[in-house]
Amino acid sequence: MQAAWLLGALVVPQLLGFGHGARGAEREWEGGWGGAQEEEREREALMLKHLQEALGLPAGRGDENPAGTVEGKEDWEMEEDQGEEEEEEATPTPSSSPSPSPTPEDIVTYILGRLAGLDAGLHQLHVRLHALDTRVVELTQGLRQLRNAAGDTRDAVQALQEAQGRAEREHGRLEGCLKGLRLGHKCFLLSRDFETQAAAQARCTARGGTLAQPADRQQMEALTRYLRAALAPYNWPVWLGVHDRRAEGLYLFENGQRVSFFAWHRAPRPELGAQPSASPHPLSPDQPNGGTLENCVAQASDDGSWWDHDCQRRLYYVCEFPF
């Protein structure tokens, strides 16, 4: 009998542990095993029943459901769970004590910590601002250097342009004196390009001269011989540097000096004994006859006579260069 009780004391706890483990596994894997779980529960019920009979224990919950049905097993598990919940409720749980309220020293410490963090952030901002200021100063200096370099380059380009202009004027002066007519301290050079009077003056100026300005009768006659020889056997009007654009009838050279003599074309006079014509010849009227519509003077290449023309007409021109 004592051996049976000893056997029961050793085996029953293991079986109960096995039963709890089986029930845990059943709850974890419920719905996954089907018929295998039913067979396991039946075997457990039979083992408990045989153990109770062998030990002579009173029939408990296992006798109420001798067939080991599922309903009996579930009732028994519910009772076990309720017992465990009652034990948990009976176990005293340590009550959580309320946290103590912060003291003034804690508040001051917290505020000082926050202020220290803000001060550190402001310091970082000042460091970055100083770096940006340094970069701005460097960029400003670089921009100033670029502007200075651009100014130097502009001055150099302007100097080169001035040098080029001087070279072109010197080249034009030498060309005029080498290829044209040299007369005293002047040189005359005919250009066979058709230009208006203003454009012709601009081109002569760019080459270091001006439109021809015969100062006296001698220069006028020499210029007439030069143009007749250059354009013979044709008769072409050639621009001179003479005009009355400032005031009608007030003829000036391009340098602003007044013209001291004139060589205007005159219509041919009738022969002696012939009846004079009441109207001038339409092809060779006396000059000047254009009024305010014709303010620039051109010289005929055959006889050297002066004709007034519209300044916008495109004619040959003759430049004058100093020697």
PDB file of C-alpha atoms in Angstrom:
ATOM      1  CA  MET A   1       0.000   0.000   0.000  1.00  0.00           C
ATOM      2  CA  GLN A   2       2.838   2.395   0.883  1.00  0.00           C
ATOM      3  CA  ALA A   3       4.547   1.520  -2.366  1.00  0.00           C
ATOM      4  CA  ALA A   4       1.345   2.422  -4.243  1.00  0.00           C
ATOM      5  CA  TRP A   5       1.104   5.753  -2.436  1.00  0.00           C
ATOM      6  CA  LEU A   6       4.769   6.433  -3.203  1.00  0.00           C
ATOM      7  CA  LEU A   7       4.222   5.577  -6.852  1.00  0.00           C
ATOM      8  CA  GLY A   8       1.239   7.924  -6.945  1.00  0.00           C
ATOM      9  CA  ALA A   9       3.221  10.733  -5.366  1.00  0.00           C
ATOM     10  CA  LEU A  10       5.882  10.400  -8.045  1.00  0.00           C
ATOM     11  CA  VAL A  11       3.692   9.813 -11.075  1.00  0.00           C
ATOM     12  CA  VAL A  12       0.633  12.033 -10.451  1.00  0.00           C
ATOM     13  CA  PRO A  13       2.494  15.401 -10.588  1.00  0.00           C
ATOM     14  CA  GLN A  14       4.166  14.376 -13.827  1.00  0.00           C
ATOM     15  CA  LEU A  15       0.851  13.335 -15.289  1.00  0.00           C
ATOM     16  CA  LEU A  16      -0.798  16.576 -14.157  1.00  0.00           C
ATOM     17  CA  GLY A  17       2.090  18.545 -15.691  1.00  0.00           C
ATOM     18  CA  PHE A  18       1.709  16.478 -18.813  1.00  0.00           C
ATOM     19  CA  GLY A  19      -2.005  17.267 -18.797  1.00  0.00           C
ATOM     20  CA  HIS A  20      -1.393  21.025 -18.395  1.00  0.00           C
ATOM     21  CA  GLY A  21       1.201  20.922 -21.187  1.00  0.00           C
ATOM     22  CA  ALA A  22      -1.233  19.065 -23.374  1.00  0.00           C
ATOM     23  CA  ARG A  23      -3.930  21.603 -22.607  1.00  0.00           C
ATOM     24  CA  GLY A  24      -1.508  24.447 -23.456  1.00  0.00           C
ATOM     25  CA  ALA A  25      -0.585  22.778 -26.676  1.00  0.00           C
ATOM     26  CA  GLU A  26      -4.274  22.221 -27.334  1.00  0.00           C
ATOM     27  CA  ARG A  27      -4.972  25.945 -26.862  1.00  0.00           C
ATOM     28  CA  GLU A  28      -2.014  26.903 -29.026  1.00  0.00           C
ATOM     29  CA  TRP A  29      -2.691  24.499 -31.819  1.00  0.00           C
ATOM     30  CA  GLU A  30      -6.492  24.344 -31.517  1.00  0.00           C
ATOM     31  CA  GLY A  31      -8.187  23.858 -34.803  1.00  0.00           C
ATOM     32  CA  GLY A  32      -5.047  22.496 -36.471  1.00  0.00           C
ATOM     33  CA  TRP A  33      -5.003  18.809 -35.488  1.00  0.00           C
ATOM     34  CA  GLY A  34      -8.659  17.673 -35.682  1.00  0.00           C
ATOM     35  CA  GLY A  35      -9.126  14.007 -34.720  1.00  0.00           C
ATOM     36  CA  ALA A  36      -5.620  13.636 -33.248  1.00  0.00           C
ATOM     37  CA  GLN A  37      -6.525  16.023 -30.398  1.00  0.00           C
ATOM     38  CA  GLU A  38      -9.678  14.070 -29.597  1.00  0.00           C
ATOM     39  CA  GLU A  39      -7.727  10.830 -29.330  1.00  0.00           C
ATOM     40  CA  GLU A  40      -5.134  12.482 -27.096  1.00  0.00           C
ATOM     41  CA  ARG A  41      -7.817  13.755 -24.715  1.00  0.00           C
ATOM     42  CA  GLU A  42      -9.412  10.287 -24.523  1.00  0.00           C
ATOM     43  CA  ARG A  43      -6.057   8.682 -23.657  1.00  0.00           C
ATOM     44  CA  GLU A  44      -5.453  11.235 -20.911  1.00  0.00           C
ATOM     45  CA  ALA A  45      -8.873  10.594 -19.416  1.00  0.00           C
ATOM     46  CA  LEU A  46      -8.309   6.823 -19.414  1.00  0.00           C
ATOM     47  CA  MET A  47      -4.870   7.176 -17.824  1.00  0.00           C
ATOM     48  CA  LEU A  48      -6.247   9.358 -15.033  1.00  0.00           C
ATOM     49  CA  LYS A  49      -9.089   6.918 -14.401  1.00  0.00           C
ATOM     50  CA  HIS A  50      -6.763   3.858 -14.161  1.00  0.00           C
ATOM     51  CA  LEU A  51      -4.383   5.772 -11.909  1.00  0.00           C
ATOM     52  CA  GLN A  52      -7.192   6.718  -9.532  1.00  0.00           C
ATOM     53  CA  GLU A  53      -8.382   3.103  -9.391  1.00  0.00           C
ATOM     54  CA  ALA A  54      -4.850   1.823  -8.757  1.00  0.00           C
ATOM     55  CA  LEU A  55      -4.248   4.299  -5.942  1.00  0.00           C
ATOM     56  CA  GLY A  56      -7.689   3.936  -4.452  1.00  0.00           C
ATOM     57  CA  LEU A  57      -8.446   7.607  -4.809  1.00  0.00           C
ATOM     58  CA  PRO A  58     -12.064   8.697  -4.821  1.00  0.00           C
ATOM     59  CA  ALA A  59     -13.563   9.191  -8.242  1.00  0.00           C
ATOM     60  CA  GLY A  60     -13.668  12.900  -8.864  1.00  0.00           C
ATOM     61  CA  ARG A  61     -14.294  14.774 -11.944  1.00  0.00           C
ATOM     62  CA  GLY A  62     -13.143  11.805 -14.010  1.00  0.00           C
ATOM     63  CA  ASP A  63     -16.145   9.633 -12.697  1.00  0.00           C
ATOM     64  CA  GLU A  64     -18.656  12.230 -13.661  1.00  0.00           C
ATOM     65  CA  ASN A  65     -17.519  11.773 -17.247  1.00  0.00           C
ATOM     66  CA  PRO A  66     -16.358   8.111 -17.411  1.00  0.00           C
ATOM     67  CA  ALA A  67     -16.445   8.001 -21.181  1.00  0.00           C
ATOM     68  CA  GLY A  68     -13.946  10.856 -21.392  1.00  0.00           C
ATOM     69  CA  THR A  69     -16.222  12.995 -23.522  1.00  0.00           C
ATOM     70  CA  VAL A  70     -15.219  16.356 -24.794  1.00  0.00           C
ATOM     71  CA  GLU A  71     -17.898  18.155 -22.757  1.00  0.00           C
ATOM     72  CA  GLY A  72     -16.596  16.790 -19.478  1.00  0.00           C
ATOM     73  CA  LYS A  73     -13.054  17.640 -20.365  1.00  0.00           C
ATOM     74  CA  GLU A  74     -13.962  21.227 -21.217  1.00  0.00           C
ATOM     75  CA  ASP A  75     -15.859  21.657 -17.917  1.00  0.00           C
ATOM     76  CA  TRP A  76     -12.890  20.381 -15.998  1.00  0.00           C
ATOM     77  CA  GLU A  77     -10.532  22.802 -17.840  1.00  0.00           C
ATOM     78  CA  MET A  78     -12.873  25.734 -17.132  1.00  0.00           C
ATOM     79  CA  GLU A  79     -12.845  24.879 -13.424  1.00  0.00           C
ATOM     80  CA  GLU A  80      -9.035  24.715 -13.481  1.00  0.00           C
ATOM     81  CA  ASP A  81      -8.836  28.152 -15.159  1.00  0.00           C
ATOM     82  CA  GLN A  82     -11.238  29.664 -12.631  1.00  0.00           C
ATOM     83  CA  GLY A  83      -9.097  28.298  -9.810  1.00  0.00           C
ATOM     84  CA  GLU A  84      -5.994  29.822 -11.289  1.00  0.00           C
ATOM     85  CA  GLU A  85      -7.742  33.214 -11.675  1.00  0.00           C
ATOM     86  CA  GLU A  86      -8.853  33.100  -8.019  1.00  0.00           C
ATOM     87  CA  GLU A  87      -5.300  32.332  -6.919  1.00  0.00           C
ATOM     88  CA  GLU A  88      -4.013  35.257  -9.012  1.00  0.00           C
ATOM     89  CA  GLU A  89      -6.646  37.559  -7.476  1.00  0.00           C
ATOM     90  CA  ALA A  90      -5.747  36.367  -3.996  1.00  0.00           C
ATOM     91  CA  THR A  91      -2.059  37.107  -4.601  1.00  0.00           C
ATOM     92  CA  PRO A  92      -1.390  40.663  -3.394  1.00  0.00           C
ATOM     93  CA  THR A  93       0.083  42.925  -6.050  1.00  0.00           C
ATOM     94  CA  PRO A  94       2.424  45.704  -5.019  1.00  0.00           C
ATOM     95  CA  SER A  95       0.648  49.045  -5.226  1.00  0.00           C
ATOM     96  CA  SER A  96       2.397  51.679  -7.332  1.00  0.00           C
ATOM     97  CA  SER A  97       3.164  54.749  -5.273  1.00  0.00           C
ATOM     98  CA  PRO A  98       2.556  58.190  -6.945  1.00  0.00           C
ATOM     99  CA  SER A  99       5.656  59.937  -8.303  1.00  0.00           C
ATOM    100  CA  PRO A 100       6.834  62.801  -6.141  1.00  0.00           C
ATOM    101  CA  SER A 101       6.204  66.338  -7.459  1.00  0.00           C
ATOM    102  CA  PRO A 102       9.326  68.214  -8.748  1.00  0.00           C
ATOM    103  CA  THR A 103      11.012  70.539  -6.331  1.00  0.00           C
ATOM    104  CA  PRO A 104      11.962  74.166  -7.182  1.00  0.00           C
ATOM    105  CA  GLU A 105      15.574  73.063  -7.458  1.00  0.00           C
ATOM    106  CA  ASP A 106      14.543  70.508 -10.125  1.00  0.00           C
ATOM    107  CA  ILE A 107      12.640  73.188 -12.055  1.00  0.00           C
ATOM    108  CA  VAL A 108      15.586  75.578 -11.941  1.00  0.00           C
ATOM    109  CA  THR A 109      17.938  72.797 -13.047  1.00  0.00           C
ATOM    110  CA  TYR A 110      15.637  71.935 -15.951  1.00  0.00           C
ATOM    111  CA  ILE A 111      15.370  75.577 -17.060  1.00  0.00           C
ATOM    112  CA  LEU A 112      19.129  76.035 -16.815  1.00  0.00           C
ATOM    113  CA  GLY A 113      19.634  72.898 -18.913  1.00  0.00           C
ATOM    114  CA  ARG A 114      17.268  74.190 -21.585  1.00  0.00           C
ATOM    115  CA  LEU A 115      18.972  77.587 -21.586  1.00  0.00           C
ATOM    116  CA  ALA A 116      22.348  75.882 -21.948  1.00  0.00           C
ATOM    117  CA  GLY A 117      21.022  73.961 -24.958  1.00  0.00           C
ATOM    118  CA  LEU A 118      19.697  77.177 -26.512  1.00  0.00           C
ATOM    119  CA  ASP A 119      23.012  78.907 -25.888  1.00  0.00           C
ATOM    120  CA  ALA A 120      24.857  76.054 -27.606  1.00  0.00           C
ATOM    121  CA  GLY A 121      22.477  76.329 -30.594  1.00  0.00           C
ATOM    122  CA  LEU A 122      22.995  80.090 -30.784  1.00  0.00           C
ATOM    123  CA  HIS A 123      26.750  79.568 -30.696  1.00  0.00           C
ATOM    124  CA  GLN A 124      26.536  77.173 -33.628  1.00  0.00           C
ATOM    125  CA  LEU A 125      24.416  79.701 -35.529  1.00  0.00           C
ATOM    126  CA  HIS A 126      26.981  82.427 -34.845  1.00  0.00           C
ATOM    127  CA  VAL A 127      29.762  80.152 -36.086  1.00  0.00           C
ATOM    128  CA  ARG A 128      27.855  79.431 -39.298  1.00  0.00           C
ATOM    129  CA  LEU A 129      26.995  83.108 -39.731  1.00  0.00           C
ATOM    130  CA  HIS A 130      30.663  84.010 -39.361  1.00  0.00           C
ATOM    131  CA  ALA A 131      31.552  81.401 -41.994  1.00  0.00           C
ATOM    132  CA  LEU A 132      28.923  82.857 -44.339  1.00  0.00           C
ATOM    133  CA  ASP A 133      30.235  86.389 -43.733  1.00  0.00           C
ATOM    134  CA  THR A 134      33.740  85.208 -44.539  1.00  0.00           C
ATOM    135  CA  ARG A 135      32.499  83.588 -47.736  1.00  0.00           C
ATOM    136  CA  VAL A 136      30.603  86.726 -48.725  1.00  0.00           C
ATOM    137  CA  VAL A 137      33.735  88.816 -48.178  1.00  0.00           C
ATOM    138  CA  GLU A 138      35.753  86.413 -50.344  1.00  0.00           C
ATOM    139  CA  LEU A 139      33.121  86.497 -53.096  1.00  0.00           C
ATOM    140  CA  THR A 140      32.967  90.286 -52.916  1.00  0.00           C
ATOM    141  CA  GLN A 141      36.732  90.511 -53.251  1.00  0.00           C
ATOM    142  CA  GLY A 142      36.648  88.094 -56.167  1.00  0.00           C
ATOM    143  CA  LEU A 143      33.912  90.137 -57.843  1.00  0.00           C
ATOM    144  CA  ARG A 144      35.908  93.313 -57.325  1.00  0.00           C
ATOM    145  CA  GLN A 145      38.938  91.680 -58.880  1.00  0.00           C
ATOM    146  CA  LEU A 146      36.847  90.514 -61.845  1.00  0.00           C
ATOM    147  CA  ARG A 147      35.476  94.027 -62.302  1.00  0.00           C
ATOM    148  CA  ASN A 148      38.977  95.452 -62.174  1.00  0.00           C
ATOM    149  CA  ALA A 149      40.139  92.856 -64.680  1.00  0.00           C
ATOM    150  CA  ALA A 150      37.145  93.637 -66.904  1.00  0.00           C
ATOM    151  CA  GLY A 151      37.940  97.346 -66.654  1.00  0.00           C
ATOM    152  CA  ASP A 152      41.570  96.689 -67.553  1.00  0.00           C
ATOM    153  CA  THR A 153      40.480  94.528 -70.468  1.00  0.00           C
ATOM    154  CA  ARG A 154      38.060  97.225 -71.639  1.00  0.00           C
ATOM    155  CA  ASP A 155      40.806  99.824 -71.429  1.00  0.00           C
ATOM    156  CA  ALA A 156      43.157  97.520 -73.323  1.00  0.00           C
ATOM    157  CA  VAL A 157      40.530  96.913 -76.031  1.00  0.00           C
ATOM    158  CA  GLN A 158      39.898 100.642 -76.291  1.00  0.00           C
ATOM    159  CA  ALA A 159      43.625 101.274 -76.555  1.00  0.00           C
ATOM    160  CA  LEU A 160      43.880  98.625 -79.277  1.00  0.00           C
ATOM    161  CA  GLN A 161      40.971 100.180 -81.149  1.00  0.00           C
ATOM    162  CA  GLU A 162      42.575 103.595 -80.928  1.00  0.00           C
ATOM    163  CA  ALA A 163      45.861 102.158 -82.129  1.00  0.00           C
ATOM    164  CA  GLN A 164      44.061 100.406 -84.965  1.00  0.00           C
ATOM    165  CA  GLY A 165      42.332 103.662 -85.908  1.00  0.00           C
ATOM    166  CA  ARG A 166      45.644 105.511 -85.912  1.00  0.00           C
ATOM    167  CA  ALA A 167      47.211 102.780 -88.009  1.00  0.00           C
ATOM    168  CA  GLU A 168      44.336 102.868 -90.483  1.00  0.00           C
ATOM    169  CA  ARG A 169      44.532 106.658 -90.716  1.00  0.00           C
ATOM    170  CA  GLU A 170      48.267 106.538 -91.235  1.00  0.00           C
ATOM    171  CA  HIS A 171      47.837 103.807 -93.823  1.00  0.00           C
ATOM    172  CA  GLY A 172      45.167 105.833 -95.626  1.00  0.00           C
ATOM    173  CA  ARG A 173      47.332 108.950 -95.553  1.00  0.00           C
ATOM    174  CA  LEU A 174      50.315 107.082 -96.973  1.00  0.00           C
ATOM    175  CA  GLU A 175      48.146 105.401 -99.589  1.00  0.00           C
ATOM    176  CA  GLY A 176      46.612 108.728-100.562  1.00  0.00           C
ATOM    177  CA  CYS A 177      49.964 110.349-101.018  1.00  0.00           C
ATOM    178  CA  LEU A 178      51.506 107.364-102.815  1.00  0.00           C
ATOM    179  CA  LYS A 179      48.593 106.608-105.160  1.00  0.00           C
ATOM    180  CA  GLY A 180      46.972 110.011-105.479  1.00  0.00           C
ATOM    181  CA  LEU A 181      48.020 113.554-106.316  1.00  0.00           C
ATOM    182  CA  ARG A 182      50.518 115.292-104.071  1.00  0.00           C
ATOM    183  CA  LEU A 183      50.243 119.065-104.073  1.00  0.00           C
ATOM    184  CA  GLY A 184      52.265 121.054-101.568  1.00  0.00           C
ATOM    185  CA  HIS A 185      51.235 119.890 -98.088  1.00  0.00           C
ATOM    186  CA  LYS A 186      48.182 118.060 -99.392  1.00  0.00           C
ATOM    187  CA  CYS A 187      47.451 114.801-101.173  1.00  0.00           C
ATOM    188  CA  PHE A 188      44.250 114.040-103.153  1.00  0.00           C
ATOM    189  CA  LEU A 189      43.002 110.504-103.814  1.00  0.00           C
ATOM    190  CA  LEU A 190      39.947 109.597-105.922  1.00  0.00           C
ATOM    191  CA  SER A 191      37.638 106.825-104.700  1.00  0.00           C
ATOM    192  CA  ARG A 192      35.460 105.030-107.246  1.00  0.00           C
ATOM    193  CA  ASP A 193      32.907 103.915-104.640  1.00  0.00           C
ATOM    194  CA  PHE A 194      29.424 105.414-104.797  1.00  0.00           C
ATOM    195  CA  GLU A 195      28.526 107.048-101.481  1.00  0.00           C
ATOM    196  CA  THR A 196      26.320 109.808-100.142  1.00  0.00           C
ATOM    197  CA  GLN A 197      28.080 113.014 -99.156  1.00  0.00           C
ATOM    198  CA  ALA A 198      27.951 112.203 -95.404  1.00  0.00           C
ATOM    199  CA  ALA A 199      29.118 108.595 -95.919  1.00  0.00           C
ATOM    200  CA  ALA A 200      31.949 109.766 -98.146  1.00  0.00           C
ATOM    201  CA  GLN A 201      33.081 112.229 -95.475  1.00  0.00           C
ATOM    202  CA  ALA A 202      32.986 109.433 -92.855  1.00  0.00           C
ATOM    203  CA  ARG A 203      35.105 107.115 -94.990  1.00  0.00           C
ATOM    204  CA  CYS A 204      37.672 109.827 -95.680  1.00  0.00           C
ATOM    205  CA  THR A 205      37.851 110.610 -91.950  1.00  0.00           C
ATOM    206  CA  ALA A 206      38.356 106.925 -91.101  1.00  0.00           C
ATOM    207  CA  ARG A 207      41.333 106.869 -93.460  1.00  0.00           C
ATOM    208  CA  GLY A 208      42.902 109.912 -91.831  1.00  0.00           C
ATOM    209  CA  GLY A 209      41.629 112.607 -94.186  1.00  0.00           C
ATOM    210  CA  THR A 210      38.546 114.550 -95.242  1.00  0.00           C
ATOM    211  CA  LEU A 211      36.639 115.358 -98.409  1.00  0.00           C
ATOM    212  CA  ALA A 212      38.679 117.517-100.760  1.00  0.00           C
ATOM    213  CA  GLN A 213      38.802 121.192 -99.759  1.00  0.00           C
ATOM    214  CA  PRO A 214      40.653 123.136-102.494  1.00  0.00           C
ATOM    215  CA  ALA A 215      41.803 126.297-100.756  1.00  0.00           C
ATOM    216  CA  ASP A 216      42.624 128.385-103.887  1.00  0.00           C
ATOM    217  CA  ARG A 217      42.456 128.495-107.656  1.00  0.00           C
ATOM    218  CA  GLN A 218      45.783 126.710-108.049  1.00  0.00           C
ATOM    219  CA  GLN A 219      44.653 123.707-106.022  1.00  0.00           C
ATOM    220  CA  MET A 220      41.341 123.752-107.889  1.00  0.00           C
ATOM    221  CA  GLU A 221      43.029 123.609-111.289  1.00  0.00           C
ATOM    222  CA  ALA A 222      45.421 120.832-110.164  1.00  0.00           C
ATOM    223  CA  LEU A 223      42.484 118.797-108.814  1.00  0.00           C
ATOM    224  CA  THR A 224      40.635 119.318-112.134  1.00  0.00           C
ATOM    225  CA  ARG A 225      43.550 117.946-114.166  1.00  0.00           C
ATOM    226  CA  TYR A 226      43.852 114.939-111.781  1.00  0.00           C
ATOM    227  CA  LEU A 227      40.131 114.032-112.040  1.00  0.00           C
ATOM    228  CA  ARG A 228      40.023 114.514-115.835  1.00  0.00           C
ATOM    229  CA  ALA A 229      42.974 112.181-116.296  1.00  0.00           C
ATOM    230  CA  ALA A 230      41.549 109.582-113.872  1.00  0.00           C
ATOM    231  CA  LEU A 231      37.987 109.461-115.302  1.00  0.00           C
ATOM    232  CA  ALA A 232      38.463 110.376-119.008  1.00  0.00           C
ATOM    233  CA  PRO A 233      36.788 110.050-121.426  1.00  0.00           C
ATOM    234  CA  TYR A 234      33.713 110.179-119.138  1.00  0.00           C
ATOM    235  CA  ASN A 235      32.307 113.005-117.133  1.00  0.00           C
ATOM    236  CA  TRP A 236      31.477 112.050-113.546  1.00  0.00           C
ATOM    237  CA  PRO A 237      30.434 114.315-110.698  1.00  0.00           C
ATOM    238  CA  VAL A 238      32.691 113.893-107.671  1.00  0.00           C
ATOM    239  CA  TRP A 239      31.846 114.978-104.116  1.00  0.00           C
ATOM    240  CA  LEU A 240      33.838 117.838-102.606  1.00  0.00           C
ATOM    241  CA  GLY A 241      33.917 118.913 -99.001  1.00  0.00           C
ATOM    242  CA  VAL A 242      31.708 121.963 -99.662  1.00  0.00           C
ATOM    243  CA  HIS A 243      28.073 122.495 -98.540  1.00  0.00           C
ATOM    244  CA  ASP A 244      25.516 125.082 -97.403  1.00  0.00           C
ATOM    245  CA  ARG A 245      23.572 122.886 -94.979  1.00  0.00           C
ATOM    246  CA  ARG A 246      23.924 125.397 -92.150  1.00  0.00           C
ATOM    247  CA  ALA A 247      22.322 128.288 -94.063  1.00  0.00           C
ATOM    248  CA  GLU A 248      21.154 128.590 -97.669  1.00  0.00           C
ATOM    249  CA  GLY A 249      23.813 130.321 -99.755  1.00  0.00           C
ATOM    250  CA  LEU A 250      26.449 130.169 -96.992  1.00  0.00           C
ATOM    251  CA  TYR A 251      28.993 127.702 -98.392  1.00  0.00           C
ATOM    252  CA  LEU A 252      31.488 126.165 -95.972  1.00  0.00           C
ATOM    253  CA  PHE A 253      34.230 123.570 -96.108  1.00  0.00           C
ATOM    254  CA  GLU A 254      33.933 120.476 -93.895  1.00  0.00           C
ATOM    255  CA  ASN A 255      36.325 122.048 -91.381  1.00  0.00           C
ATOM    256  CA  GLY A 256      33.895 124.979 -90.938  1.00  0.00           C
ATOM    257  CA  GLN A 257      35.853 127.593 -92.913  1.00  0.00           C
ATOM    258  CA  ARG A 258      34.032 129.745 -95.464  1.00  0.00           C
ATOM    259  CA  VAL A 259      34.716 129.127 -99.117  1.00  0.00           C
ATOM    260  CA  SER A 260      36.680 132.101-100.543  1.00  0.00           C
ATOM    261  CA  PHE A 261      36.171 131.344-104.251  1.00  0.00           C
ATOM    262  CA  PHE A 262      33.694 129.404-106.424  1.00  0.00           C
ATOM    263  CA  ALA A 263      33.810 127.581-109.743  1.00  0.00           C
ATOM    264  CA  TRP A 264      30.074 127.217-110.459  1.00  0.00           C
ATOM    265  CA  HIS A 265      28.972 125.858-113.808  1.00  0.00           C
ATOM    266  CA  ARG A 266      27.545 128.426-116.191  1.00  0.00           C
ATOM    267  CA  ALA A 267      25.315 127.777-119.140  1.00  0.00           C
ATOM    268  CA  PRO A 268      26.998 128.441-122.535  1.00  0.00           C
ATOM    269  CA  ARG A 269      26.586 131.984-123.743  1.00  0.00           C
ATOM    270  CA  PRO A 270      25.117 132.648-127.225  1.00  0.00           C
ATOM    271  CA  GLU A 271      27.538 133.522-129.957  1.00  0.00           C
ATOM    272  CA  LEU A 272      28.007 137.077-131.070  1.00  0.00           C
ATOM    273  CA  GLY A 273      25.155 138.268-133.238  1.00  0.00           C
ATOM    274  CA  ALA A 274      22.827 135.459-132.131  1.00  0.00           C
ATOM    275  CA  GLN A 275      19.528 136.172-130.418  1.00  0.00           C
ATOM    276  CA  PRO A 276      19.803 135.355-126.666  1.00  0.00           C
ATOM    277  CA  SER A 277      17.425 132.705-125.356  1.00  0.00           C
ATOM    278  CA  ALA A 278      14.821 133.754-122.816  1.00  0.00           C
ATOM    279  CA  SER A 279      15.035 130.402-120.929  1.00  0.00           C
ATOM    280  CA  PRO A 280      18.234 128.635-119.768  1.00  0.00           C
ATOM    281  CA  HIS A 281      19.327 125.407-121.388  1.00  0.00           C
ATOM    282  CA  PRO A 282      17.634 122.472-119.532  1.00  0.00           C
ATOM    283  CA  LEU A 283      20.719 120.236-119.581  1.00  0.00           C
ATOM    284  CA  SER A 284      23.251 122.825-118.353  1.00  0.00           C
ATOM    285  CA  PRO A 285      21.582 125.483-116.244  1.00  0.00           C
ATOM    286  CA  ASP A 286      23.521 127.962-114.215  1.00  0.00           C
ATOM    287  CA  GLN A 287      24.587 126.667-110.800  1.00  0.00           C
ATOM    288  CA  PRO A 288      23.606 126.645-108.010  1.00  0.00           C
ATOM    289  CA  ASN A 289      19.924 126.186-108.774  1.00  0.00           C
ATOM    290  CA  GLY A 290      18.667 123.600-106.253  1.00  0.00           C
ATOM    291  CA  GLY A 291      17.775 125.904-103.390  1.00  0.00           C
ATOM    292  CA  THR A 292      17.195 124.122-100.092  1.00  0.00           C
ATOM    293  CA  LEU A 293      16.825 120.768-101.867  1.00  0.00           C
ATOM    294  CA  GLU A 294      20.445 120.657-103.050  1.00  0.00           C
ATOM    295  CA  ASN A 295      22.948 121.634-100.385  1.00  0.00           C
ATOM    296  CA  CYS A 296      26.135 119.719-101.304  1.00  0.00           C
ATOM    297  CA  VAL A 297      28.675 120.511-104.016  1.00  0.00           C
ATOM    298  CA  ALA A 298      30.182 118.102-106.545  1.00  0.00           C
ATOM    299  CA  GLN A 299      32.844 118.817-109.166  1.00  0.00           C
ATOM    300  CA  ALA A 300      32.503 117.708-112.782  1.00  0.00           C
ATOM    301  CA  SER A 301      35.449 115.604-113.867  1.00  0.00           C
ATOM    302  CA  ASP A 302      35.665 117.002-117.432  1.00  0.00           C
ATOM    303  CA  ASP A 303      35.897 120.745-116.882  1.00  0.00           C
ATOM    304  CA  GLY A 304      36.133 121.049-113.046  1.00  0.00           C
ATOM    305  CA  SER A 305      32.911 123.083-112.720  1.00  0.00           C
ATOM    306  CA  TRP A 306      30.870 122.960-109.493  1.00  0.00           C
ATOM    307  CA  TRP A 307      27.296 121.651-109.309  1.00  0.00           C
ATOM    308  CA  ASP A 308      24.964 121.584-106.343  1.00  0.00           C
ATOM    309  CA  HIS A 309      23.298 118.212-105.711  1.00  0.00           C
ATOM    310  CA  ASP A 310      21.052 116.491-103.248  1.00  0.00           C
ATOM    311  CA  CYS A 311      23.321 115.326-100.405  1.00  0.00           C
ATOM    312  CA  GLN A 312      21.720 111.853-100.532  1.00  0.00           C
ATOM    313  CA  ARG A 313      22.873 111.161-104.079  1.00  0.00           C
ATOM    314  CA  ARG A 314      25.519 108.465-104.350  1.00  0.00           C
ATOM    315  CA  LEU A 315      28.566 109.717-106.240  1.00  0.00           C
ATOM    316  CA  TYR A 316      32.304 109.216-106.513  1.00  0.00           C
ATOM    317  CA  TYR A 317      34.334 111.220-104.005  1.00  0.00           C
ATOM    318  CA  VAL A 318      37.856 112.525-103.587  1.00  0.00           C
ATOM    319  CA  CYS A 319      39.654 112.565-100.215  1.00  0.00           C
ATOM    320  CA  GLU A 320      42.283 115.014 -99.039  1.00  0.00           C
ATOM    321  CA  PHE A 321      45.154 113.969 -96.746  1.00  0.00           C
ATOM    322  CA  PRO A 322      47.793 116.065 -94.990  1.00  0.00           C
ATOM    323  CA  PHE A 323      51.383 115.501 -96.046  1.00  0.00           C
TER     324      PHE A 323
END
